[in-house]
PDB file of C-alpha atoms in Angstrom:
ATOM      1  CA  ALA A   1       9.931  -4.909   1.513  1.00  0.00           C
ATOM      2  CA  GLN A   2       7.268  -3.198   3.526  1.00  0.00           C
ATOM      3  CA  SER A   3       3.707  -4.360   3.071  1.00  0.00           C
ATOM      4  CA  VAL A   4       0.212  -3.607   4.269  1.00  0.00           C
ATOM      5  CA  SER A   5      -2.384  -6.324   4.752  1.00  0.00           C
ATOM      6  CA  GLN A   6      -6.114  -5.936   4.789  1.00  0.00           C
ATOM      7  CA  HIS A   7      -7.628  -9.282   5.560  1.00  0.00           C
ATOM      8  CA  ASN A   8     -11.266  -8.443   4.901  1.00  0.00           C
ATOM      9  CA  HIS A   9     -11.792  -8.062   1.177  1.00  0.00           C
ATOM     10  CA  HIS A  10     -15.578  -7.772   1.318  1.00  0.00           C
ATOM     11  CA  VAL A  11     -17.723  -6.792   4.268  1.00  0.00           C
ATOM     12  CA  ILE A  12     -21.503  -6.582   4.291  1.00  0.00           C
ATOM     13  CA  LEU A  13     -23.291  -4.897   7.179  1.00  0.00           C
ATOM     14  CA  SER A  14     -26.735  -3.625   7.983  1.00  0.00           C
ATOM     15  CA  GLU A  15     -27.241   0.005   8.898  1.00  0.00           C
ATOM     16  CA  ALA A  16     -26.465   0.820  12.531  1.00  0.00           C
ATOM     17  CA  ALA A  17     -24.097  -2.136  12.841  1.00  0.00           C
ATOM     18  CA  SER A  18     -20.619  -1.523  14.158  1.00  0.00           C
ATOM     19  CA  LEU A  19     -17.659  -1.669  11.818  1.00  0.00           C
ATOM     20  CA  GLU A  20     -14.103  -2.770  12.280  1.00  0.00           C
ATOM     21  CA  LEU A  21     -11.774  -3.201   9.315  1.00  0.00           C
ATOM     22  CA  GLY A  22      -8.432  -4.823   9.919  1.00  0.00           C
ATOM     23  CA  CYS A  23      -5.101  -3.443   8.785  1.00  0.00           C
ATOM     24  CA  ASN A  24      -1.656  -4.802   9.587  1.00  0.00           C
ATOM     25  CA  TYR A  25       1.532  -3.090   8.559  1.00  0.00           C
ATOM     26  CA  SER A  26       5.109  -4.285   8.416  1.00  0.00           C
ATOM     27  CA  TYR A  27       7.753  -2.761  10.595  1.00  0.00           C
ATOM     28  CA  GLY A  28       9.780  -0.039   8.961  1.00  0.00           C
ATOM     29  CA  GLY A  29      11.078   2.373  11.557  1.00  0.00           C
ATOM     30  CA  THR A  30       8.970   5.502  11.850  1.00  0.00           C
ATOM     31  CA  VAL A  31       5.331   4.590  11.409  1.00  0.00           C
ATOM     32  CA  ASN A  32       3.015   6.849   9.440  1.00  0.00           C
ATOM     33  CA  LEU A  33      -0.368   5.253   8.733  1.00  0.00           C
ATOM     34  CA  PHE A  34      -3.439   6.319   6.797  1.00  0.00           C
ATOM     35  CA  TRP A  35      -6.935   5.243   5.925  1.00  0.00           C
ATOM     36  CA  TYR A  36      -8.395   6.373   2.630  1.00  0.00           C
ATOM     37  CA  VAL A  37     -11.930   5.885   1.323  1.00  0.00           C
ATOM     38  CA  GLN A  38     -13.194   5.708  -2.232  1.00  0.00           C
ATOM     39  CA  TYR A  39     -16.940   6.174  -2.575  1.00  0.00           C
ATOM     40  CA  PRO A  40     -18.571   4.835  -5.748  1.00  0.00           C
ATOM     41  CA  GLY A  41     -17.684   7.064  -8.663  1.00  0.00           C
ATOM     42  CA  GLN A  42     -15.570   9.383  -6.532  1.00  0.00           C
ATOM     43  CA  HIS A  43     -11.892   9.860  -5.984  1.00  0.00           C
ATOM     44  CA  LEU A  44      -9.771   8.667  -3.116  1.00  0.00           C
ATOM     45  CA  GLN A  45     -10.243  10.730   0.039  1.00  0.00           C
ATOM     46  CA  LEU A  46      -8.255  10.819   3.258  1.00  0.00           C
ATOM     47  CA  LEU A  47     -10.235   9.541   6.257  1.00  0.00           C
ATOM     48  CA  LEU A  48      -7.584   9.851   8.931  1.00  0.00           C
ATOM     49  CA  LYS A  49      -3.860   9.704   9.566  1.00  0.00           C
ATOM     50  CA  TYR A  50      -1.498   8.720  12.335  1.00  0.00           C
ATOM     51  CA  PHE A  51       2.007  10.091  12.759  1.00  0.00           C
ATOM     52  CA  SER A  52       2.632   9.986  16.494  1.00  0.00           C
ATOM     53  CA  GLY A  53       1.028  10.707  19.860  1.00  0.00           C
ATOM     54  CA  ASP A  54      -2.412   9.475  20.883  1.00  0.00           C
ATOM     55  CA  PRO A  55      -2.833   6.033  19.321  1.00  0.00           C
ATOM     56  CA  LEU A  56      -6.563   6.585  18.959  1.00  0.00           C
ATOM     57  CA  VAL A  57      -7.051   8.755  15.915  1.00  0.00           C
ATOM     58  CA  LYS A  58     -10.325  10.372  15.010  1.00  0.00           C
ATOM     59  CA  GLY A  59     -11.137  11.113  11.411  1.00  0.00           C
ATOM     60  CA  ILE A  60     -13.975  12.467   9.360  1.00  0.00           C
ATOM     61  CA  LYS A  61     -17.535  11.109   9.225  1.00  0.00           C
ATOM     62  CA  GLY A  62     -17.329   9.434  12.644  1.00  0.00           C
ATOM     63  CA  PHE A  63     -14.471   7.085  11.781  1.00  0.00           C
ATOM     64  CA  GLU A  64     -11.604   6.344  14.115  1.00  0.00           C
ATOM     65  CA  ALA A  65      -8.588   4.079  14.083  1.00  0.00           C
ATOM     66  CA  GLU A  66      -6.387   2.666  16.795  1.00  0.00           C
ATOM     67  CA  PHE A  67      -2.650   2.212  16.394  1.00  0.00           C
ATOM     68  CA  ILE A  68      -1.468  -0.833  18.345  1.00  0.00           C
ATOM     69  CA  LYS A  69       2.279  -1.056  18.020  1.00  0.00           C
ATOM     70  CA  SER A  70       2.583  -4.491  19.641  1.00  0.00           C
ATOM     71  CA  LYS A  71       0.203  -5.952  17.072  1.00  0.00           C
ATOM     72  CA  PHE A  72       1.413  -3.920  14.074  1.00  0.00           C
ATOM     73  CA  SER A  73      -2.223  -3.019  13.556  1.00  0.00           C
ATOM     74  CA  PHE A  74      -4.182   0.092  12.615  1.00  0.00           C
ATOM     75  CA  ASN A  75      -7.797  -1.019  12.511  1.00  0.00           C
ATOM     76  CA  LEU A  76     -10.552   1.286  11.344  1.00  0.00           C
ATOM     77  CA  ARG A  77     -13.747   1.514  13.370  1.00  0.00           C
ATOM     78  CA  LYS A  78     -17.125   3.158  13.312  1.00  0.00           C
ATOM     79  CA  PRO A  79     -19.735   2.470  15.992  1.00  0.00           C
ATOM     80  CA  SER A  80     -22.766   2.735  13.701  1.00  0.00           C
ATOM     81  CA  VAL A  81     -22.519   2.583   9.919  1.00  0.00           C
ATOM     82  CA  GLN A  82     -24.850   4.232   7.449  1.00  0.00           C
ATOM     83  CA  TRP A  83     -25.835   3.280   3.938  1.00  0.00           C
ATOM     84  CA  SER A  84     -23.685   6.192   2.733  1.00  0.00           C
ATOM     85  CA  ASP A  85     -20.582   4.464   4.118  1.00  0.00           C
ATOM     86  CA  THR A  86     -20.730   1.987   1.247  1.00  0.00           C
ATOM     87  CA  ALA A  87     -17.308   2.367  -0.335  1.00  0.00           C
ATOM     88  CA  GLU A  88     -13.892   0.831  -0.689  1.00  0.00           C
ATOM     89  CA  TYR A  89     -11.470   1.455   2.168  1.00  0.00           C
ATOM     90  CA  PHE A  90      -7.704   1.425   1.823  1.00  0.00           C
ATOM     91  CA  CYS A  91      -5.116   1.290   4.568  1.00  0.00           C
ATOM     92  CA  ALA A  92      -1.712   2.719   3.698  1.00  0.00           C
ATOM     93  CA  GLN A  93       1.702   3.073   5.280  1.00  0.00           C
ATOM     94  CA  ARG A  94       4.281   5.639   4.373  1.00  0.00           C
ATOM     95  CA  SER A  95       7.611   4.170   3.333  1.00  0.00           C
ATOM     96  CA  SER A  96      10.063   7.018   2.871  1.00  0.00           C
ATOM     97  CA  TYR A  97       8.287   9.290   0.394  1.00  0.00           C
ATOM     98  CA  LYS A  98       5.731   6.862  -0.993  1.00  0.00           C
ATOM     99  CA  LEU A  99       2.575   5.170   0.224  1.00  0.00           C
ATOM    100  CA  ILE A 100       2.244   1.400   0.383  1.00  0.00           C
ATOM    101  CA  PHE A 101      -1.405   0.465   0.064  1.00  0.00           C
ATOM    102  CA  GLY A 102      -3.288  -2.549   1.254  1.00  0.00           C
ATOM    103  CA  SER A 103      -5.496  -4.437  -1.165  1.00  0.00           C
ATOM    104  CA  GLY A 104      -8.610  -2.630  -0.013  1.00  0.00           C
ATOM    105  CA  THR A 105     -11.877  -3.657   1.650  1.00  0.00           C
ATOM    106  CA  ARG A 106     -15.190  -3.250  -0.108  1.00  0.00           C
ATOM    107  CA  LEU A 107     -17.904  -2.352   2.387  1.00  0.00           C
ATOM    108  CA  LEU A 108     -21.560  -2.700   1.496  1.00  0.00           C
ATOM    109  CA  VAL A 109     -24.058  -1.313   3.961  1.00  0.00           C
ATOM    110  CA  ARG A 110     -27.585  -2.529   3.507  1.00  0.00           C
ATOM    111  CA  PRO A 111     -30.421  -0.140   4.378  1.00  0.00           C
TER     112      PRO A 111
ATOM    113  CA  SER B   1      -5.970  20.340   1.187  1.00  0.00           C
ATOM    114  CA  ALA B   2      -5.050  21.103  -2.413  1.00  0.00           C
ATOM    115  CA  VAL B   3      -7.578  20.783  -5.209  1.00  0.00           C
ATOM    116  CA  ILE B   4      -6.286  18.429  -7.885  1.00  0.00           C
ATOM    117  CA  SER B   5      -7.689  18.006 -11.368  1.00  0.00           C
ATOM    118  CA  GLN B   6      -6.775  15.500 -14.056  1.00  0.00           C
ATOM    119  CA  LYS B   7      -7.402  15.458 -17.769  1.00  0.00           C
ATOM    120  CA  PRO B   8      -8.758  13.444 -19.444  1.00  0.00           C
ATOM    121  CA  SER B   9     -11.067  11.810 -16.937  1.00  0.00           C
ATOM    122  CA  ARG B  10     -11.330   8.751 -19.129  1.00  0.00           C
ATOM    123  CA  ASP B  11     -10.259   7.558 -22.549  1.00  0.00           C
ATOM    124  CA  ILE B  12     -10.414   4.574 -24.823  1.00  0.00           C
ATOM    125  CA  CYS B  13      -7.279   4.049 -26.892  1.00  0.00           C
ATOM    126  CA  GLN B  14      -5.984   1.682 -29.501  1.00  0.00           C
ATOM    127  CA  ARG B  15      -2.997  -0.494 -28.767  1.00  0.00           C
ATOM    128  CA  GLY B  16       0.303   0.939 -29.919  1.00  0.00           C
ATOM    129  CA  THR B  17      -0.740   4.549 -29.359  1.00  0.00           C
ATOM    130  CA  SER B  18       0.236   6.884 -26.519  1.00  0.00           C
ATOM    131  CA  LEU B  19      -1.821   8.982 -24.123  1.00  0.00           C
ATOM    132  CA  THR B  20      -0.682  11.943 -22.052  1.00  0.00           C
ATOM    133  CA  ILE B  21      -2.476  12.588 -18.776  1.00  0.00           C
ATOM    134  CA  GLN B  22      -2.326  15.997 -17.156  1.00  0.00           C
ATOM    135  CA  CYS B  23      -2.423  16.798 -13.449  1.00  0.00           C
ATOM    136  CA  GLN B  24      -3.044  20.351 -12.266  1.00  0.00           C
ATOM    137  CA  VAL B  25      -2.964  21.516  -8.632  1.00  0.00           C
ATOM    138  CA  ASP B  26      -4.470  24.766  -7.411  1.00  0.00           C
ATOM    139  CA  SER B  27      -1.462  25.580  -5.223  1.00  0.00           C
ATOM    140  CA  GLN B  28       2.248  24.950  -5.242  1.00  0.00           C
ATOM    141  CA  VAL B  29       3.190  21.595  -3.755  1.00  0.00           C
ATOM    142  CA  THR B  30       6.517  20.023  -2.996  1.00  0.00           C
ATOM    143  CA  MET B  31       5.853  16.500  -4.122  1.00  0.00           C
ATOM    144  CA  MET B  32       3.815  15.066  -6.980  1.00  0.00           C
ATOM    145  CA  PHE B  33       3.344  11.371  -7.610  1.00  0.00           C
ATOM    146  CA  TRP B  34       1.759   9.100 -10.180  1.00  0.00           C
ATOM    147  CA  TYR B  35      -0.006   5.897  -9.120  1.00  0.00           C
ATOM    148  CA  ARG B  36      -1.717   3.118 -11.030  1.00  0.00           C
ATOM    149  CA  GLN B  37      -4.775   1.185  -9.912  1.00  0.00           C
ATOM    150  CA  GLN B  38      -5.308  -1.865 -12.049  1.00  0.00           C
ATOM    151  CA  PRO B  39      -8.781  -3.407 -12.201  1.00  0.00           C
ATOM    152  CA  GLY B  40      -9.703  -4.962  -8.878  1.00  0.00           C
ATOM    153  CA  GLN B  41      -6.338  -4.156  -7.361  1.00  0.00           C
ATOM    154  CA  SER B  42      -4.810  -1.626  -5.038  1.00  0.00           C
ATOM    155  CA  LEU B  43      -2.724   1.410  -5.847  1.00  0.00           C
ATOM    156  CA  THR B  44       0.897   1.102  -6.923  1.00  0.00           C
ATOM    157  CA  LEU B  45       3.327   3.980  -7.191  1.00  0.00           C
ATOM    158  CA  ILE B  46       4.728   4.463 -10.685  1.00  0.00           C
ATOM    159  CA  ALA B  47       7.066   7.372 -10.054  1.00  0.00           C
ATOM    160  CA  THR B  48       7.750  10.599  -8.238  1.00  0.00           C
ATOM    161  CA  ALA B  49       7.601  13.623 -10.518  1.00  0.00           C
ATOM    162  CA  ASN B  50      10.541  15.910  -9.740  1.00  0.00           C
ATOM    163  CA  GLN B  51      10.474  19.538 -10.744  1.00  0.00           C
ATOM    164  CA  GLY B  52      13.262  20.380 -13.142  1.00  0.00           C
ATOM    165  CA  SER B  53      14.790  16.926 -13.216  1.00  0.00           C
ATOM    166  CA  GLU B  54      14.042  13.399 -14.291  1.00  0.00           C
ATOM    167  CA  ALA B  55      11.319  11.507 -12.459  1.00  0.00           C
ATOM    168  CA  THR B  56      12.205   8.800  -9.952  1.00  0.00           C
ATOM    169  CA  TYR B  57      10.712   5.498 -11.053  1.00  0.00           C
ATOM    170  CA  GLU B  58       9.725   2.555  -8.894  1.00  0.00           C
ATOM    171  CA  SER B  59      10.825  -0.971  -9.598  1.00  0.00           C
ATOM    172  CA  GLY B  60       9.005  -2.330 -12.621  1.00  0.00           C
ATOM    173  CA  PHE B  61       8.358   1.051 -14.231  1.00  0.00           C
ATOM    174  CA  VAL B  62      10.633   2.693 -16.789  1.00  0.00           C
ATOM    175  CA  ILE B  63      10.921   6.114 -18.354  1.00  0.00           C
ATOM    176  CA  ASP B  64      10.492   4.862 -21.914  1.00  0.00           C
ATOM    177  CA  LYS B  65       7.084   3.435 -21.067  1.00  0.00           C
ATOM    178  CA  PHE B  66       5.914   6.165 -18.669  1.00  0.00           C
ATOM    179  CA  PRO B  67       7.665   9.447 -19.432  1.00  0.00           C
ATOM    180  CA  ILE B  68       6.830  12.121 -16.896  1.00  0.00           C
ATOM    181  CA  SER B  69       7.235  15.863 -16.940  1.00  0.00           C
ATOM    182  CA  ARG B  70       6.994  18.407 -14.144  1.00  0.00           C
ATOM    183  CA  PRO B  71       7.761  21.885 -15.425  1.00  0.00           C
ATOM    184  CA  ASN B  72       6.644  23.714 -12.257  1.00  0.00           C
ATOM    185  CA  LEU B  73       5.243  23.195  -8.753  1.00  0.00           C
ATOM    186  CA  THR B  74       1.603  22.944  -9.852  1.00  0.00           C
ATOM    187  CA  PHE B  75       1.604  20.774 -12.979  1.00  0.00           C
ATOM    188  CA  SER B  76       2.747  17.360 -14.159  1.00  0.00           C
ATOM    189  CA  THR B  77       2.081  14.997 -17.034  1.00  0.00           C
ATOM    190  CA  LEU B  78       2.298  11.243 -17.344  1.00  0.00           C
ATOM    191  CA  THR B  79       2.451   9.609 -20.760  1.00  0.00           C
ATOM    192  CA  VAL B  80       1.529   5.984 -21.235  1.00  0.00           C
ATOM    193  CA  SER B  81       3.486   4.977 -24.329  1.00  0.00           C
ATOM    194  CA  ASN B  82       2.975   2.224 -26.871  1.00  0.00           C
ATOM    195  CA  MET B  83      -0.098   1.053 -25.021  1.00  0.00           C
ATOM    196  CA  SER B  84      -1.287  -2.524 -24.706  1.00  0.00           C
ATOM    197  CA  PRO B  85      -4.472  -3.873 -23.091  1.00  0.00           C
ATOM    198  CA  GLU B  86      -2.437  -4.569 -19.928  1.00  0.00           C
ATOM    199  CA  ASP B  87      -2.124  -0.804 -19.480  1.00  0.00           C
ATOM    200  CA  SER B  88      -5.872  -0.518 -18.894  1.00  0.00           C
ATOM    201  CA  SER B  89      -6.017   1.021 -15.429  1.00  0.00           C
ATOM    202  CA  ILE B  90      -6.900   4.074 -13.459  1.00  0.00           C
ATOM    203  CA  TYR B  91      -3.979   6.483 -13.295  1.00  0.00           C
ATOM    204  CA  LEU B  92      -3.935   8.818 -10.327  1.00  0.00           C
ATOM    205  CA  CYS B  93      -1.951  11.894  -9.530  1.00  0.00           C
ATOM    206  CA  SER B  94      -1.253  12.643  -5.896  1.00  0.00           C
ATOM    207  CA  VAL B  95       0.416  15.557  -4.145  1.00  0.00           C
ATOM    208  CA  GLU B  96       2.032  16.282  -0.833  1.00  0.00           C
ATOM    209  CA  ASP B  97       3.325  19.578   0.487  1.00  0.00           C
ATOM    210  CA  LEU B  98       6.265  19.137   2.826  1.00  0.00           C
ATOM    211  CA  ARG B  99       6.742  22.816   3.575  1.00  0.00           C
ATOM    212  CA  GLY B 100       4.253  22.964   6.437  1.00  0.00           C
ATOM    213  CA  ALA B 101       5.187  22.749  10.075  1.00  0.00           C
ATOM    214  CA  GLY B 102       3.239  19.556  10.633  1.00  0.00           C
ATOM    215  CA  ARG B 103       3.350  16.232   8.862  1.00  0.00           C
ATOM    216  CA  GLU B 104       1.073  15.995   5.927  1.00  0.00           C
ATOM    217  CA  ALA B 105      -0.642  13.363   3.882  1.00  0.00           C
ATOM    218  CA  GLN B 106      -0.919  12.675   0.188  1.00  0.00           C
ATOM    219  CA  TYR B 107      -4.046  13.878  -1.555  1.00  0.00           C
ATOM    220  CA  PHE B 108      -5.299  12.302  -4.723  1.00  0.00           C
ATOM    221  CA  GLY B 109      -6.771  13.546  -7.942  1.00  0.00           C
ATOM    222  CA  PRO B 110      -9.941  12.080  -9.440  1.00  0.00           C
ATOM    223  CA  GLY B 111      -7.995   9.697 -11.664  1.00  0.00           C
ATOM    224  CA  THR B 112      -7.926   8.951 -15.371  1.00  0.00           C
ATOM    225  CA  ARG B 113      -9.684   5.771 -16.382  1.00  0.00           C
ATOM    226  CA  LEU B 114      -7.890   4.267 -19.380  1.00  0.00           C
ATOM    227  CA  LEU B 115      -9.139   1.405 -21.525  1.00  0.00           C
ATOM    228  CA  VAL B 116      -6.824   0.030 -24.203  1.00  0.00           C
ATOM    229  CA  LEU B 117      -8.365  -2.052 -26.944  1.00  0.00           C
TER     230      LEU B 117
END
């Protein structure tokens, strides 16, 4: 069965620090990958998506992710985090019609 | 992206009772899904709501426990039947429209936070 792994369960950073959240997916043919964010008290929102083409994907709010096929990875990055980036981040892979989610990473950004 | 609303936003229920959750989309969409997010855990797909036919359930989920309706392309309901405390979760509706030229993503509703006592 396909699976998605997020190895960092909790991350604490100071404002202006750089962020990289790890995501590894299992091989399953065509690769469609997503990062979602859930801010406190809000619903799940799409940050970015990868279907094909340029492996460096830019999303909203300054986030980007790089698809590295040889490493089965789709890590999320942001060069300088803000307090407002405090949230839970989920990596997901499409498997046929459904999304397989990772366990999530809780990011706390300290002012 | 579509605007998705869910009702109720939260509820507290007694064990043995049932709760029906509604999902309304502001535009017609091809696919509608129901996910569960148990406390401290990630999202798990319960079923795909199919218009005009029975829902497609994932392993571990059955129609008797989670009956689903989808009468049209903008609305679906999920019922959590004969509830127990283990059913305490956030239940989320998501949608995807496959009719566009490009590949799409799933968009999620605000969720229904359910507590079963």
